[in-house]
Amino acid sequence: DAGVIQSPRHEVTEMGQEVTLRCKPISGHNSLFWYRQTMMRGLELLIYFNNNVPIDDSGMPEDRFSAKMPNASFSTLKIQPSEPRDSAVYFCASSLSGINEQFFGPGTRLTVL
Amino acid sequence: AQSVTQLDSHVSVSEGTPVLLRCNYSSSYSPSLFWYVQHPNKGLQLLLKYTSAATLVKGINGFEAEFKKSETSFHLTKPSAHMSDAAEYFCVVSGATGGGNKLTFGTGTQLKVEL
């Protein structure tokens, strides 16, 4: 199995631009999680989906952030407009519902100038 | 509510000596507990997990952890550190929150291994 796949691995953009991060979960997993990791705040859960439905988005910082899961094998996290304080590593993870173990992707390192 | 406290933000050991990374948890439910490791510029990898079976859990790379309910602890140990163990380690708790298997992460312990 290829594991959780994230793209791009690195993204550098300018303030105000739209950024889209992508995630492909492990085949057969029906829960998907988006996290953000920074030095200041550590690892934060932004949103998670169960069977493609958003269950808890209380961690999404503000309206500039949105996430979708149009099907079981793909999810996006969009930031529009991006700001320098959004610079972080964004991780996607997936799991089987009812099984607590989550499998993490390699992350996307986002830099907003 | 659930939470974990990692008692040390940095731990430094010599190669070949034992490793102890401390973690205390708080949970309203019977918790599932995990240790994840993150090497520099990498994603998080599961080391081991406790899910109410044996209280002594063995993981990958020679690590193990013991669940102690009376002490609400889940400390991570390894008898002999290797240079490749240098990484950041996260203690994690999961519990039924009515909405799936959310994980709550500790703040991490940076392990340094010296020659």
mmCIF file of C-alpha atoms in Angstrom:
data_model
loop_
_atom_site.group_PDB
_atom_site.id
_atom_site.type_symbol
_atom_site.label_atom_id
_atom_site.label_comp_id
_atom_site.label_asym_id
_atom_site.label_seq_id
_atom_site.Cartn_x
_atom_site.Cartn_y
_atom_site.Cartn_z
ATOM 1 C CA ASP A 1 0.000 0.000 0.000
ATOM 2 C CA ALA A 2 1.277 3.461 -0.887
ATOM 3 C CA GLY A 3 0.102 4.985 2.384
ATOM 4 C CA VAL A 4 -1.476 8.414 2.648
ATOM 5 C CA ILE A 5 -0.431 10.596 -0.265
ATOM 6 C CA GLN A 6 -0.211 14.357 -0.035
ATOM 7 C CA SER A 7 0.576 16.928 -2.690
ATOM 8 C CA PRO A 8 2.358 19.151 -3.129
ATOM 9 C CA ARG A 9 5.136 18.369 -0.654
ATOM 10 C CA HIS A 10 6.258 21.980 -0.637
ATOM 11 C CA GLU A 11 4.359 25.118 -1.552
ATOM 12 C CA VAL A 12 5.638 28.669 -1.571
ATOM 13 C CA THR A 13 3.140 31.386 -2.342
ATOM 14 C CA GLU A 14 2.539 35.065 -1.816
ATOM 15 C CA MET A 15 0.113 36.588 0.626
ATOM 16 C CA GLY A 16 -3.366 36.842 -0.831
ATOM 17 C CA GLN A 17 -3.027 33.888 -3.163
ATOM 18 C CA GLU A 18 -5.248 30.834 -3.036
ATOM 19 C CA VAL A 19 -3.608 27.609 -1.866
ATOM 20 C CA THR A 20 -5.004 24.114 -2.341
ATOM 21 C CA LEU A 21 -3.551 21.110 -0.548
ATOM 22 C CA ARG A 22 -4.497 17.606 -1.613
ATOM 23 C CA CYS A 23 -4.758 14.275 0.118
ATOM 24 C CA LYS A 24 -5.425 10.718 -0.948
ATOM 25 C CA PRO A 25 -6.197 8.459 2.039
ATOM 26 C CA ILE A 26 -5.313 4.806 2.314
ATOM 27 C CA SER A 27 -7.712 2.724 0.248
ATOM 28 C CA GLY A 28 -10.542 1.383 2.403
ATOM 29 C CA HIS A 29 -10.124 3.951 5.166
ATOM 30 C CA ASN A 30 -13.281 5.954 5.803
ATOM 31 C CA SER A 31 -12.042 8.603 8.239
ATOM 32 C CA LEU A 32 -9.811 11.468 7.115
ATOM 33 C CA PHE A 33 -8.155 14.138 9.223
ATOM 34 C CA TRP A 34 -6.388 17.417 8.431
ATOM 35 C CA TYR A 35 -3.789 18.712 10.924
ATOM 36 C CA ARG A 36 -1.551 21.753 11.068
ATOM 37 C CA GLN A 37 1.832 21.738 12.790
ATOM 38 C CA THR A 38 3.754 24.843 13.855
ATOM 39 C CA MET A 39 6.515 25.460 16.336
ATOM 40 C CA MET A 40 4.324 27.740 18.394
ATOM 41 C CA ARG A 41 1.130 25.690 18.546
ATOM 42 C CA GLY A 42 2.312 22.144 17.938
ATOM 43 C CA LEU A 43 -0.040 19.732 16.160
ATOM 44 C CA GLU A 44 -3.617 20.939 15.787
ATOM 45 C CA LEU A 45 -6.599 19.087 14.353
ATOM 46 C CA LEU A 46 -8.326 21.298 11.803
ATOM 47 C CA ILE A 47 -11.171 19.116 10.558
ATOM 48 C CA TYR A 48 -12.106 15.494 10.111
ATOM 49 C CA PHE A 49 -14.437 13.540 7.886
ATOM 50 C CA ASN A 50 -16.245 10.262 8.376
ATOM 51 C CA ASN A 51 -17.558 8.581 5.210
ATOM 52 C CA ASN A 52 -16.868 11.814 3.281
ATOM 53 C CA VAL A 53 -18.993 13.898 5.677
ATOM 54 C CA PRO A 54 -17.365 16.633 7.790
ATOM 55 C CA ILE A 55 -17.891 15.688 11.434
ATOM 56 C CA ASP A 56 -15.973 18.334 13.329
ATOM 57 C CA ASP A 57 -14.512 21.509 11.847
ATOM 58 C CA SER A 58 -14.104 23.354 15.117
ATOM 59 C CA GLY A 59 -10.360 23.487 14.588
ATOM 60 C CA MET A 60 -10.560 25.404 11.326
ATOM 61 C CA PRO A 61 -9.003 28.772 12.151
ATOM 62 C CA GLU A 62 -11.345 31.026 10.196
ATOM 63 C CA ASP A 63 -13.468 31.337 7.090
ATOM 64 C CA ARG A 64 -10.413 31.579 4.888
ATOM 65 C CA PHE A 65 -9.980 27.837 5.414
ATOM 66 C CA SER A 66 -12.251 25.285 3.782
ATOM 67 C CA ALA A 67 -12.051 21.540 3.270
ATOM 68 C CA LYS A 68 -13.896 19.139 1.023
ATOM 69 C CA MET A 69 -14.063 15.425 0.498
ATOM 70 C CA PRO A 70 -15.920 14.788 -2.742
ATOM 71 C CA ASN A 71 -15.285 11.040 -2.641
ATOM 72 C CA ALA A 72 -13.667 8.382 -0.500
ATOM 73 C CA SER A 73 -10.276 8.704 -2.163
ATOM 74 C CA PHE A 74 -9.679 12.448 -2.269
ATOM 75 C CA SER A 75 -9.779 15.497 -0.038
ATOM 76 C CA THR A 76 -8.668 19.105 -0.375
ATOM 77 C CA LEU A 77 -7.821 21.827 2.099
ATOM 78 C CA LYS A 78 -8.080 25.312 0.649
ATOM 79 C CA ILE A 79 -6.857 28.616 2.028
ATOM 80 C CA GLN A 80 -8.175 31.740 0.346
ATOM 81 C CA PRO A 81 -6.706 34.283 0.732
ATOM 82 C CA SER A 82 -3.504 32.990 2.297
ATOM 83 C CA GLU A 83 -1.594 34.950 4.949
ATOM 84 C CA PRO A 84 1.982 34.630 6.276
ATOM 85 C CA ARG A 85 0.667 33.255 9.590
ATOM 86 C CA ASP A 86 -0.712 30.265 7.675
ATOM 87 C CA SER A 87 2.852 29.070 7.088
ATOM 88 C CA ALA A 88 3.069 25.602 8.621
ATOM 89 C CA VAL A 89 3.267 21.919 7.798
ATOM 90 C CA TYR A 90 -0.142 20.486 6.984
ATOM 91 C CA PHE A 91 -0.686 16.780 7.540
ATOM 92 C CA CYS A 92 -3.428 14.528 6.317
ATOM 93 C CA ALA A 93 -4.180 11.267 8.134
ATOM 94 C CA SER A 94 -6.647 8.459 7.572
ATOM 95 C CA SER A 95 -8.066 5.602 9.590
ATOM 96 C CA LEU A 96 -10.777 2.989 9.671
ATOM 97 C CA SER A 97 -13.800 4.279 11.533
ATOM 98 C CA GLY A 98 -13.915 2.680 14.949
ATOM 99 C CA ILE A 99 -10.187 1.925 14.850
ATOM 100 C CA ASN A 100 -8.245 4.610 16.676
ATOM 101 C CA GLU A 101 -4.924 4.306 14.897
ATOM 102 C CA GLN A 102 -4.321 7.004 12.310
ATOM 103 C CA PHE A 103 -1.859 6.826 9.442
ATOM 104 C CA PHE A 104 -0.184 10.072 8.501
ATOM 105 C CA GLY A 105 0.960 11.392 5.174
ATOM 106 C CA PRO A 106 4.369 13.026 4.701
ATOM 107 C CA GLY A 107 2.899 16.521 5.004
ATOM 108 C CA THR A 108 2.856 19.677 2.891
ATOM 109 C CA ARG A 109 5.208 22.440 3.972
ATOM 110 C CA LEU A 110 3.463 25.727 3.184
ATOM 111 C CA THR A 111 5.306 29.032 3.148
ATOM 112 C CA VAL A 112 3.321 32.205 2.604
ATOM 113 C CA LEU A 113 5.517 35.223 1.876
ATOM 114 C CA ALA B 1 -12.564 15.696 27.927
ATOM 115 C CA GLN B 2 -9.216 14.064 27.357
ATOM 116 C CA SER B 3 -5.665 15.353 27.479
ATOM 117 C CA VAL B 4 -2.070 14.242 27.704
ATOM 118 C CA THR B 5 0.873 15.888 29.402
ATOM 119 C CA GLN B 6 4.384 15.130 28.282
ATOM 120 C CA LEU B 7 6.514 15.988 31.254
ATOM 121 C CA ASP B 8 9.744 16.741 29.406
ATOM 122 C CA SER B 9 10.082 18.878 26.305
ATOM 123 C CA HIS B 10 13.684 17.730 25.749
ATOM 124 C CA VAL B 11 15.518 14.570 26.788
ATOM 125 C CA SER B 12 19.164 13.893 26.100
ATOM 126 C CA VAL B 13 20.791 10.454 26.486
ATOM 127 C CA SER B 14 24.020 8.794 25.474
ATOM 128 C CA GLU B 15 23.980 6.064 22.876
ATOM 129 C CA GLY B 16 23.547 2.670 24.506
ATOM 130 C CA THR B 17 21.852 4.028 27.642
ATOM 131 C CA PRO B 18 18.147 3.638 28.523
ATOM 132 C CA VAL B 19 15.474 6.007 27.278
ATOM 133 C CA LEU B 20 12.506 7.180 29.362
ATOM 134 C CA LEU B 21 9.935 9.581 27.921
ATOM 135 C CA ARG B 22 7.175 10.427 30.349
ATOM 136 C CA CYS B 23 3.482 10.889 29.644
ATOM 137 C CA ASN B 24 0.449 11.352 31.867
ATOM 138 C CA TYR B 25 -3.090 11.255 30.518
ATOM 139 C CA SER B 26 -6.541 12.357 31.522
ATOM 140 C CA SER B 27 -9.651 10.826 30.031
ATOM 141 C CA SER B 28 -13.313 10.477 30.925
ATOM 142 C CA TYR B 29 -13.455 7.217 29.026
ATOM 143 C CA SER B 30 -11.386 4.075 28.889
ATOM 144 C CA PRO B 31 -8.642 5.537 26.753
ATOM 145 C CA SER B 32 -6.684 4.270 23.849
ATOM 146 C CA LEU B 33 -3.128 5.559 24.067
ATOM 147 C CA PHE B 34 -0.422 5.849 21.449
ATOM 148 C CA TRP B 35 3.134 6.940 20.956
ATOM 149 C CA TYR B 36 4.045 8.441 17.600
ATOM 150 C CA VAL B 37 7.529 9.387 16.412
ATOM 151 C CA GLN B 38 8.417 12.164 13.993
ATOM 152 C CA HIS B 39 11.861 12.298 12.426
ATOM 153 C CA PRO B 40 13.023 15.644 11.020
ATOM 154 C CA ASN B 41 11.015 16.742 7.998
ATOM 155 C CA LYS B 42 8.978 13.547 8.054
ATOM 156 C CA GLY B 43 5.408 12.585 8.871
ATOM 157 C CA LEU B 44 4.324 10.895 12.068
ATOM 158 C CA GLN B 45 4.820 7.163 12.455
ATOM 159 C CA LEU B 46 3.042 4.971 14.970
ATOM 160 C CA LEU B 47 5.442 3.399 17.492
ATOM 161 C CA LEU B 48 2.946 1.501 19.610
ATOM 162 C CA LYS B 49 -0.620 1.549 20.912
ATOM 163 C CA TYR B 50 -2.559 0.509 23.999
ATOM 164 C CA THR B 51 -6.202 -0.462 23.574
ATOM 165 C CA SER B 52 -7.188 -2.105 26.877
ATOM 166 C CA ALA B 53 -5.464 -5.419 26.304
ATOM 167 C CA ALA B 54 -2.057 -6.126 27.871
ATOM 168 C CA THR B 55 -0.787 -3.219 29.945
ATOM 169 C CA LEU B 56 2.791 -3.647 28.699
ATOM 170 C CA VAL B 57 2.848 -2.802 25.034
ATOM 171 C CA LYS B 58 5.736 -3.550 22.715
ATOM 172 C CA GLY B 59 6.296 -1.430 19.655
ATOM 173 C CA ILE B 60 8.699 -1.066 16.798
ATOM 174 C CA ASN B 61 12.446 -0.434 17.085
ATOM 175 C CA GLY B 62 12.679 -1.878 20.596
ATOM 176 C CA PHE B 63 10.362 0.632 22.264
ATOM 177 C CA GLU B 64 7.752 -0.329 24.814
ATOM 178 C CA ALA B 65 5.295 1.439 27.090
ATOM 179 C CA GLU B 66 3.396 0.457 30.202
ATOM 180 C CA PHE B 67 -0.155 1.572 30.910
ATOM 181 C CA LYS B 68 -0.584 2.317 34.624
ATOM 182 C CA LYS B 69 -4.146 3.258 35.425
ATOM 183 C CA SER B 70 -3.430 4.040 39.070
ATOM 184 C CA GLU B 71 -0.818 6.579 38.017
ATOM 185 C CA THR B 72 -2.598 7.677 34.798
ATOM 186 C CA SER B 73 0.715 7.227 33.058
ATOM 187 C CA PHE B 74 1.916 5.750 29.788
ATOM 188 C CA HIS B 75 5.688 6.212 29.779
ATOM 189 C CA LEU B 76 7.776 5.176 26.779
ATOM 190 C CA THR B 77 11.002 3.258 27.335
ATOM 191 C CA LYS B 78 13.816 1.641 25.433
ATOM 192 C CA PRO B 79 16.677 -0.299 27.057
ATOM 193 C CA SER B 80 19.423 1.022 24.802
ATOM 194 C CA ALA B 81 19.287 4.189 22.719
ATOM 195 C CA HIS B 82 20.556 4.308 19.168
ATOM 196 C CA MET B 83 21.568 7.384 17.212
ATOM 197 C CA SER B 84 18.659 6.769 14.832
ATOM 198 C CA ASP B 85 16.220 7.223 17.729
ATOM 199 C CA ALA B 86 16.852 10.972 17.736
ATOM 200 C CA ALA B 87 13.457 12.443 16.871
ATOM 201 C CA GLU B 88 10.378 14.028 18.377
ATOM 202 C CA TYR B 89 7.977 11.757 20.228
ATOM 203 C CA PHE B 90 4.297 12.415 20.794
ATOM 204 C CA CYS B 91 2.061 10.814 23.389
ATOM 205 C CA VAL B 92 -1.518 10.657 22.128
ATOM 206 C CA VAL B 93 -4.885 9.791 23.671
ATOM 207 C CA SER B 94 -8.031 8.793 21.864
ATOM 208 C CA GLY B 95 -11.471 8.270 23.220
ATOM 209 C CA ALA B 96 -15.068 8.085 22.094
ATOM 210 C CA THR B 97 -16.271 11.638 21.798
ATOM 211 C CA GLY B 98 -19.518 10.975 20.005
ATOM 212 C CA GLY B 99 -17.968 11.905 16.737
ATOM 213 C CA GLY B 100 -15.358 9.392 15.773
ATOM 214 C CA ASN B 101 -11.820 8.687 16.799
ATOM 215 C CA LYS B 102 -10.300 12.086 17.463
ATOM 216 C CA LEU B 103 -6.740 12.056 18.729
ATOM 217 C CA THR B 104 -5.407 14.508 21.301
ATOM 218 C CA PHE B 105 -1.663 15.058 20.996
ATOM 219 C CA GLY B 106 0.816 15.992 23.665
ATOM 220 C CA THR B 107 3.244 18.822 23.049
ATOM 221 C CA GLY B 108 6.049 16.440 22.138
ATOM 222 C CA THR B 109 9.409 15.416 23.604
ATOM 223 C CA GLN B 110 12.531 16.016 21.580
ATOM 224 C CA LEU B 111 14.961 13.121 22.100
ATOM 225 C CA LYS B 112 18.633 13.792 21.525
ATOM 226 C CA VAL B 113 21.091 10.892 21.404
ATOM 227 C CA GLU B 114 24.748 11.671 21.899
ATOM 228 C CA LEU B 115 27.815 9.551 21.189
#
